[in-house]
Amino acid sequence: MQLTQEQLEQFERDGYVFIPDLFSAEEIAVMKGEVPALFAQDRPENVRERVSGKVRTNFAAHTYNDVYRKVSRHPRLIGPAQQLLGGPVYIHQFKINGKAAFDGDVWQWHQDYGTWQADDQMPEPRAMNFAVYLDEVNEYNGPLMLIPGSHRKGAIPAAHDLSTTSYPLWVINNDTIRQLVAEGGIVAPKGGPGSALFFHGCIVHGSTSNMSPWDRWVVYVTANRTDNAIRQFKRPEYIAHRDFTPIELESDDCLLTHRRSAAE
Ligand code: SIN
Ligand code: MN
């Protein structure tokens, strides 16, 4: 799949594109069906919330789960990734964020490239995220908030926060956020399961905790251009991947054929 000229212009201007219904209800059912078993595993790839122990992030499912391997090679994600990043890509990071009902904790304001640069020595912000909503994301269950246009500032100085949540993050201070929001405002794209949000590695974003009775499961595929591979291997392999092989695309109906062959 390729984005339209209008979507490309919006991405350039605002730093994100929101696409409702990128995946069908059947495809989302295939993806969601795998999540309980993934979250139930006792393995380091499941990073848990500090207080509740619920899964905050499941990392690297595409390396040990067949459905998510297909998601990581899906033409509706990787086609736009190659287009937006301008060349072949590999998967730098793959996660399913749980943001569990009542227990899902905050994600402080940050840029992803801040972490990729500081921790992984990624040379340029030529990586970005392709998010797929597995649940409805509404105003109550901690939607991702983005500051439109903030990607144009490039890498913003940040501080390493090791204490606010169970997951370390390079976070941006309140004065900078105040200024960025005065310029660009805040958006929080909401939509049903199957919606997709593609966002720039330098766009400033975060999300509040989830006090609602609804889980907010979202898959985040981070694609990086193969000529922009990371240079430092400080973080575990399941968080910052070291296989820089260009992704080869699956067929567009790969999730449906997976379901059919699993039923046989
Ligand atoms: C992230 O910024 O990586 C995740 C934020 C969220 O899932 O709300
Ligand atoms: Mn992020």
Short mmCIF file of C-alpha atoms and ligand atoms in Angstrom, two decimals:
data_model
loop_
_atom_site.label_atom_id
_atom_site.label_comp_id
_atom_site.label_asym_id
_atom_site.label_seq_id
_atom_site.Cartn_x
_atom_site.Cartn_y
_atom_site.Cartn_z
CA MET A 1 0.00 0.00 0.00
CA GLN A 2 1.10 3.55 -0.72
CA LEU A 3 -0.02 6.77 0.96
CA THR A 4 -1.71 9.48 -1.13
CA GLN A 5 -0.06 12.82 -1.90
CA GLU A 6 -2.39 14.45 0.63
CA GLN A 7 -1.36 12.00 3.36
CA LEU A 8 2.32 12.55 2.56
CA GLU A 9 1.85 16.32 2.83
CA GLN A 10 0.00 15.93 6.14
CA PHE A 11 2.80 13.77 7.48
CA GLU A 12 5.41 16.31 6.46
CA ARG A 13 3.45 19.22 7.97
CA ASP A 14 2.02 17.66 11.14
CA GLY A 15 4.34 14.69 11.78
CA TYR A 16 1.57 12.08 11.75
CA VAL A 17 -1.16 10.49 9.64
CA PHE A 18 -4.24 8.81 11.09
CA ILE A 19 -5.98 6.13 9.01
CA PRO A 20 -9.27 4.75 10.36
CA ASP A 21 -10.10 1.16 9.34
CA LEU A 22 -6.70 0.25 7.91
CA PHE A 23 -7.31 -3.31 9.13
CA SER A 24 -10.65 -5.14 9.06
CA ALA A 25 -12.49 -6.57 12.06
CA GLU A 26 -11.43 -10.08 10.94
CA GLU A 27 -7.77 -9.11 10.78
CA ILE A 28 -7.90 -7.43 14.18
CA ALA A 29 -9.55 -10.54 15.64
CA VAL A 30 -6.56 -12.58 14.40
CA MET A 31 -4.10 -10.14 16.00
CA LYS A 32 -6.04 -9.78 19.27
CA GLY A 33 -6.48 -13.52 19.59
CA GLU A 34 -2.75 -13.94 20.21
CA VAL A 35 -2.42 -11.27 22.92
CA PRO A 36 -3.70 -13.07 26.06
CA ALA A 37 -1.21 -15.93 25.56
CA LEU A 38 1.62 -13.47 24.87
CA PHE A 39 0.82 -11.39 27.97
CA ALA A 40 0.54 -14.56 30.09
CA GLN A 41 4.13 -15.59 29.42
CA ASP A 42 6.76 -15.13 32.08
CA ARG A 43 9.63 -13.73 30.03
CA PRO A 44 11.78 -10.58 30.02
CA GLU A 45 10.01 -9.38 26.84
CA ASN A 46 6.95 -8.70 29.04
CA VAL A 47 7.68 -5.45 30.90
CA ARG A 48 5.11 -5.09 33.67
CA GLU A 49 3.51 -2.09 35.36
CA ARG A 50 5.22 -1.32 38.65
CA VAL A 51 2.19 -1.57 40.91
CA SER A 52 -0.30 -3.92 39.25
CA GLY A 53 2.11 -6.27 37.48
CA LYS A 54 -0.07 -6.08 34.35
CA VAL A 55 1.83 -6.11 31.05
CA ARG A 56 2.82 -2.56 30.09
CA THR A 57 4.74 -3.60 26.97
CA ASN A 58 5.26 -6.92 25.26
CA PHE A 59 8.41 -6.67 23.15
CA ALA A 60 9.48 -8.45 19.96
CA ALA A 61 6.45 -10.72 19.47
CA HIS A 62 7.31 -10.74 15.76
CA THR A 63 10.34 -12.90 16.61
CA TYR A 64 8.37 -15.62 18.46
CA ASN A 65 4.77 -15.37 17.22
CA ASP A 66 3.65 -16.18 13.69
CA VAL A 67 0.80 -13.68 13.47
CA TYR A 68 2.98 -10.78 14.64
CA ARG A 69 5.77 -11.89 12.31
CA LYS A 70 3.24 -11.30 9.52
CA VAL A 71 2.18 -7.96 11.02
CA SER A 72 5.84 -6.87 10.99
CA ARG A 73 5.95 -7.60 7.25
CA HIS A 74 2.50 -6.34 6.38
CA PRO A 75 2.30 -4.30 3.16
CA ARG A 76 -0.19 -1.85 4.69
CA LEU A 77 2.49 -0.90 7.27
CA ILE A 78 5.81 -1.60 5.58
CA GLY A 79 4.71 -0.18 2.19
CA PRO A 80 4.11 3.28 3.76
CA ALA A 81 7.27 2.81 5.87
CA GLN A 82 9.42 2.39 2.75
CA GLN A 83 7.62 5.33 1.15
CA LEU A 84 7.88 7.73 4.12
CA LEU A 85 11.44 6.78 5.00
CA GLY A 86 12.57 6.67 1.37
CA GLY A 87 14.23 3.25 1.15
CA PRO A 88 14.37 -0.32 2.47
CA VAL A 89 13.61 -0.73 6.18
CA TYR A 90 14.20 -3.20 9.00
CA ILE A 91 12.34 -3.52 12.31
CA HIS A 92 14.11 -1.56 15.04
CA GLN A 93 11.50 -2.28 17.70
CA PHE A 94 8.20 -4.13 17.94
CA LYS A 95 5.81 -3.78 20.84
CA ILE A 96 2.28 -4.38 22.03
CA ASN A 97 1.37 -1.85 24.70
CA GLY A 98 -1.27 -3.11 27.10
CA LYS A 99 -2.43 0.13 28.83
CA ALA A 100 -4.67 -2.12 30.92
CA ALA A 101 -8.07 -1.03 32.18
CA PHE A 102 -7.67 0.78 35.56
CA ASP A 103 -3.92 -0.03 35.74
CA GLY A 104 -2.24 1.24 32.57
CA ASP A 105 0.31 3.84 33.63
CA VAL A 106 1.35 7.15 32.07
CA TRP A 107 3.87 7.61 29.21
CA GLN A 108 5.67 10.87 29.90
CA TRP A 109 6.15 13.46 27.13
CA HIS A 110 9.00 12.30 24.89
CA GLN A 111 10.34 11.88 21.37
CA ASP A 112 11.18 8.32 20.36
CA TYR A 113 14.23 9.49 18.47
CA GLY A 114 15.55 10.92 21.76
CA THR A 115 15.86 7.36 23.08
CA TRP A 116 17.03 5.82 19.80
CA GLN A 117 19.78 8.43 19.56
CA ALA A 118 20.89 8.44 23.21
CA ASP A 119 20.66 4.72 23.93
CA ASP A 120 21.15 3.07 20.54
CA GLN A 121 23.25 5.66 18.67
CA MET A 122 20.87 5.75 15.73
CA PRO A 123 22.55 8.23 13.37
CA GLU A 124 19.49 10.12 11.99
CA PRO A 125 15.73 10.33 12.69
CA ARG A 126 15.00 8.07 9.73
CA ALA A 127 12.93 5.67 11.82
CA MET A 128 9.26 6.00 12.73
CA ASN A 129 6.27 4.24 14.23
CA PHE A 130 3.33 2.45 12.66
CA ALA A 131 0.67 1.95 15.33
CA VAL A 132 -2.35 -0.31 14.96
CA TYR A 133 -5.22 -0.05 17.44
CA LEU A 134 -6.41 -3.46 18.62
CA ASP A 135 -9.06 -1.91 20.88
CA GLU A 136 -11.18 1.16 20.50
CA VAL A 137 -9.11 4.15 21.61
CA ASN A 138 -11.32 6.82 23.14
CA GLU A 139 -10.88 9.89 25.33
CA TYR A 140 -11.03 7.80 28.50
CA ASN A 141 -8.53 4.96 28.01
CA GLY A 142 -5.32 6.96 27.65
CA PRO A 143 -5.11 7.81 23.93
CA LEU A 144 -1.72 8.75 22.57
CA MET A 145 -1.38 12.56 22.53
CA LEU A 146 0.82 14.20 19.91
CA ILE A 147 2.02 17.79 19.46
CA PRO A 148 1.52 18.50 15.73
CA GLY A 149 4.55 20.02 14.02
CA SER A 150 6.92 19.27 16.93
CA HIS A 151 8.87 16.82 14.70
CA ARG A 152 10.24 19.84 12.83
CA LYS A 153 12.30 20.84 15.90
CA GLY A 154 14.59 17.80 15.43
CA ALA A 155 16.05 16.15 18.51
CA ILE A 156 15.10 18.10 21.67
CA PRO A 157 17.24 17.87 24.85
CA ALA A 158 15.75 15.35 27.29
CA ALA A 159 16.45 13.84 30.71
CA HIS A 160 16.60 10.12 31.49
CA ASP A 161 13.65 9.31 33.74
CA LEU A 162 14.24 6.01 35.53
CA SER A 163 11.68 6.37 38.28
CA THR A 164 8.26 7.60 37.14
CA THR A 165 7.20 4.30 35.54
CA SER A 166 8.58 0.78 35.19
CA TYR A 167 10.14 1.68 31.84
CA PRO A 168 13.05 4.17 31.44
CA LEU A 169 12.41 7.03 29.03
CA TRP A 170 14.19 10.19 27.86
CA VAL A 171 11.59 12.81 28.77
CA ILE A 172 11.13 16.46 27.80
CA ASN A 173 10.71 19.16 30.45
CA ASN A 174 7.46 21.00 31.15
CA ASP A 175 8.64 24.42 29.94
CA THR A 176 9.51 23.00 26.53
CA ILE A 177 6.17 21.17 26.35
CA ARG A 178 4.31 24.38 27.25
CA GLN A 179 6.06 26.20 24.42
CA LEU A 180 5.54 23.41 21.86
CA VAL A 181 1.85 23.12 22.72
CA ALA A 182 1.42 26.91 22.42
CA GLU A 183 2.70 26.55 18.86
CA GLY A 184 1.11 23.27 17.75
CA GLY A 185 -1.67 22.32 20.19
CA ILE A 186 -2.37 18.70 21.11
CA VAL A 187 -4.19 16.01 19.15
CA ALA A 188 -5.24 12.57 20.39
CA PRO A 189 -6.42 10.50 17.40
CA LYS A 190 -9.28 8.32 18.54
CA GLY A 191 -10.87 5.48 16.62
CA GLY A 192 -12.05 1.93 16.52
CA PRO A 193 -10.01 -1.27 16.36
CA GLY A 194 -8.16 -1.45 13.04
CA SER A 195 -7.32 2.26 12.99
CA ALA A 196 -3.68 3.12 12.33
CA LEU A 197 -1.49 6.02 13.40
CA PHE A 198 1.81 6.60 11.60
CA PHE A 199 4.08 9.09 13.38
CA HIS A 200 7.49 10.67 12.94
CA GLY A 201 10.40 9.65 15.19
CA CYS A 202 10.78 13.26 16.37
CA ILE A 203 7.13 14.10 17.10
CA VAL A 204 6.63 14.80 20.81
CA HIS A 205 4.03 12.48 22.33
CA GLY A 206 2.82 10.86 25.55
CA SER A 207 -0.31 9.44 27.16
CA THR A 208 -2.10 9.59 30.49
CA SER A 209 -2.92 6.63 32.68
CA ASN A 210 -5.96 4.49 31.93
CA MET A 211 -8.60 4.94 34.64
CA SER A 212 -11.34 3.55 32.42
CA PRO A 213 -12.69 -0.01 32.51
CA TRP A 214 -11.44 -0.52 28.93
CA ASP A 215 -8.05 -1.95 27.92
CA ARG A 216 -6.16 -0.01 25.26
CA TRP A 217 -4.06 -2.54 23.34
CA VAL A 218 -1.96 -0.95 20.60
CA VAL A 219 0.72 -2.55 18.40
CA TYR A 220 3.71 -0.33 17.57
CA VAL A 221 5.99 -1.33 14.72
CA THR A 222 9.13 0.81 14.53
CA ALA A 223 10.76 0.74 11.10
CA ASN A 224 14.25 2.12 10.50
CA ARG A 225 16.00 2.64 7.18
CA THR A 226 18.64 -0.05 6.67
CA ASP A 227 21.35 2.58 6.02
CA ASN A 228 20.51 4.17 9.40
CA ALA A 229 21.16 1.09 11.54
CA ILE A 230 21.99 1.59 15.20
CA ARG A 231 25.64 1.67 16.30
CA GLN A 232 25.37 0.89 20.03
CA PHE A 233 24.01 -2.32 21.53
CA LYS A 234 23.43 -1.21 25.11
CA ARG A 235 19.77 -2.18 25.37
CA PRO A 236 18.62 -5.81 25.20
CA GLU A 237 18.26 -7.24 21.69
CA TYR A 238 14.49 -7.65 22.20
CA ILE A 239 14.16 -3.87 22.72
CA ALA A 240 16.59 -2.57 20.07
CA HIS A 241 17.02 -5.12 17.29
CA ARG A 242 20.32 -5.97 15.63
CA ASP A 243 19.03 -7.77 12.56
CA PHE A 244 19.28 -5.13 9.84
CA THR A 245 18.01 -7.35 7.01
CA PRO A 246 15.56 -5.44 4.79
CA ILE A 247 11.98 -6.52 5.41
CA GLU A 248 10.32 -8.53 2.68
CA LEU A 249 6.59 -7.97 2.36
CA GLU A 250 3.92 -10.58 3.02
CA SER A 251 0.80 -10.65 0.84
CA ASP A 252 -1.98 -8.21 1.67
CA ASP A 253 -4.30 -10.99 2.86
CA CYS A 254 -1.64 -12.75 5.00
CA LEU A 255 -3.61 -12.41 8.25
CA LEU A 256 -6.74 -13.91 6.74
CA THR A 257 -4.85 -16.78 5.13
CA HIS A 258 -3.19 -17.37 8.51
CA ARG A 259 -6.62 -17.69 10.10
CA ARG A 260 -7.79 -20.07 7.39
CA SER A 261 -4.74 -22.32 7.64
CA ALA A 262 -4.92 -22.31 11.48
CA ALA A 263 -8.56 -23.49 11.24
CA GLU A 264 -7.68 -26.43 8.95
C1 SIN B 1 5.17 5.13 23.36
O1 SIN B 1 5.29 6.32 23.34
O2 SIN B 1 6.09 4.41 22.96
C2 SIN B 1 3.90 4.48 23.81
C3 SIN B 1 2.90 5.39 24.35
C4 SIN B 1 1.58 4.75 24.53
O3 SIN B 1 1.40 3.56 24.18
O4 SIN B 1 0.66 5.42 24.99
MN MN B 2 7.11 6.82 22.22
#
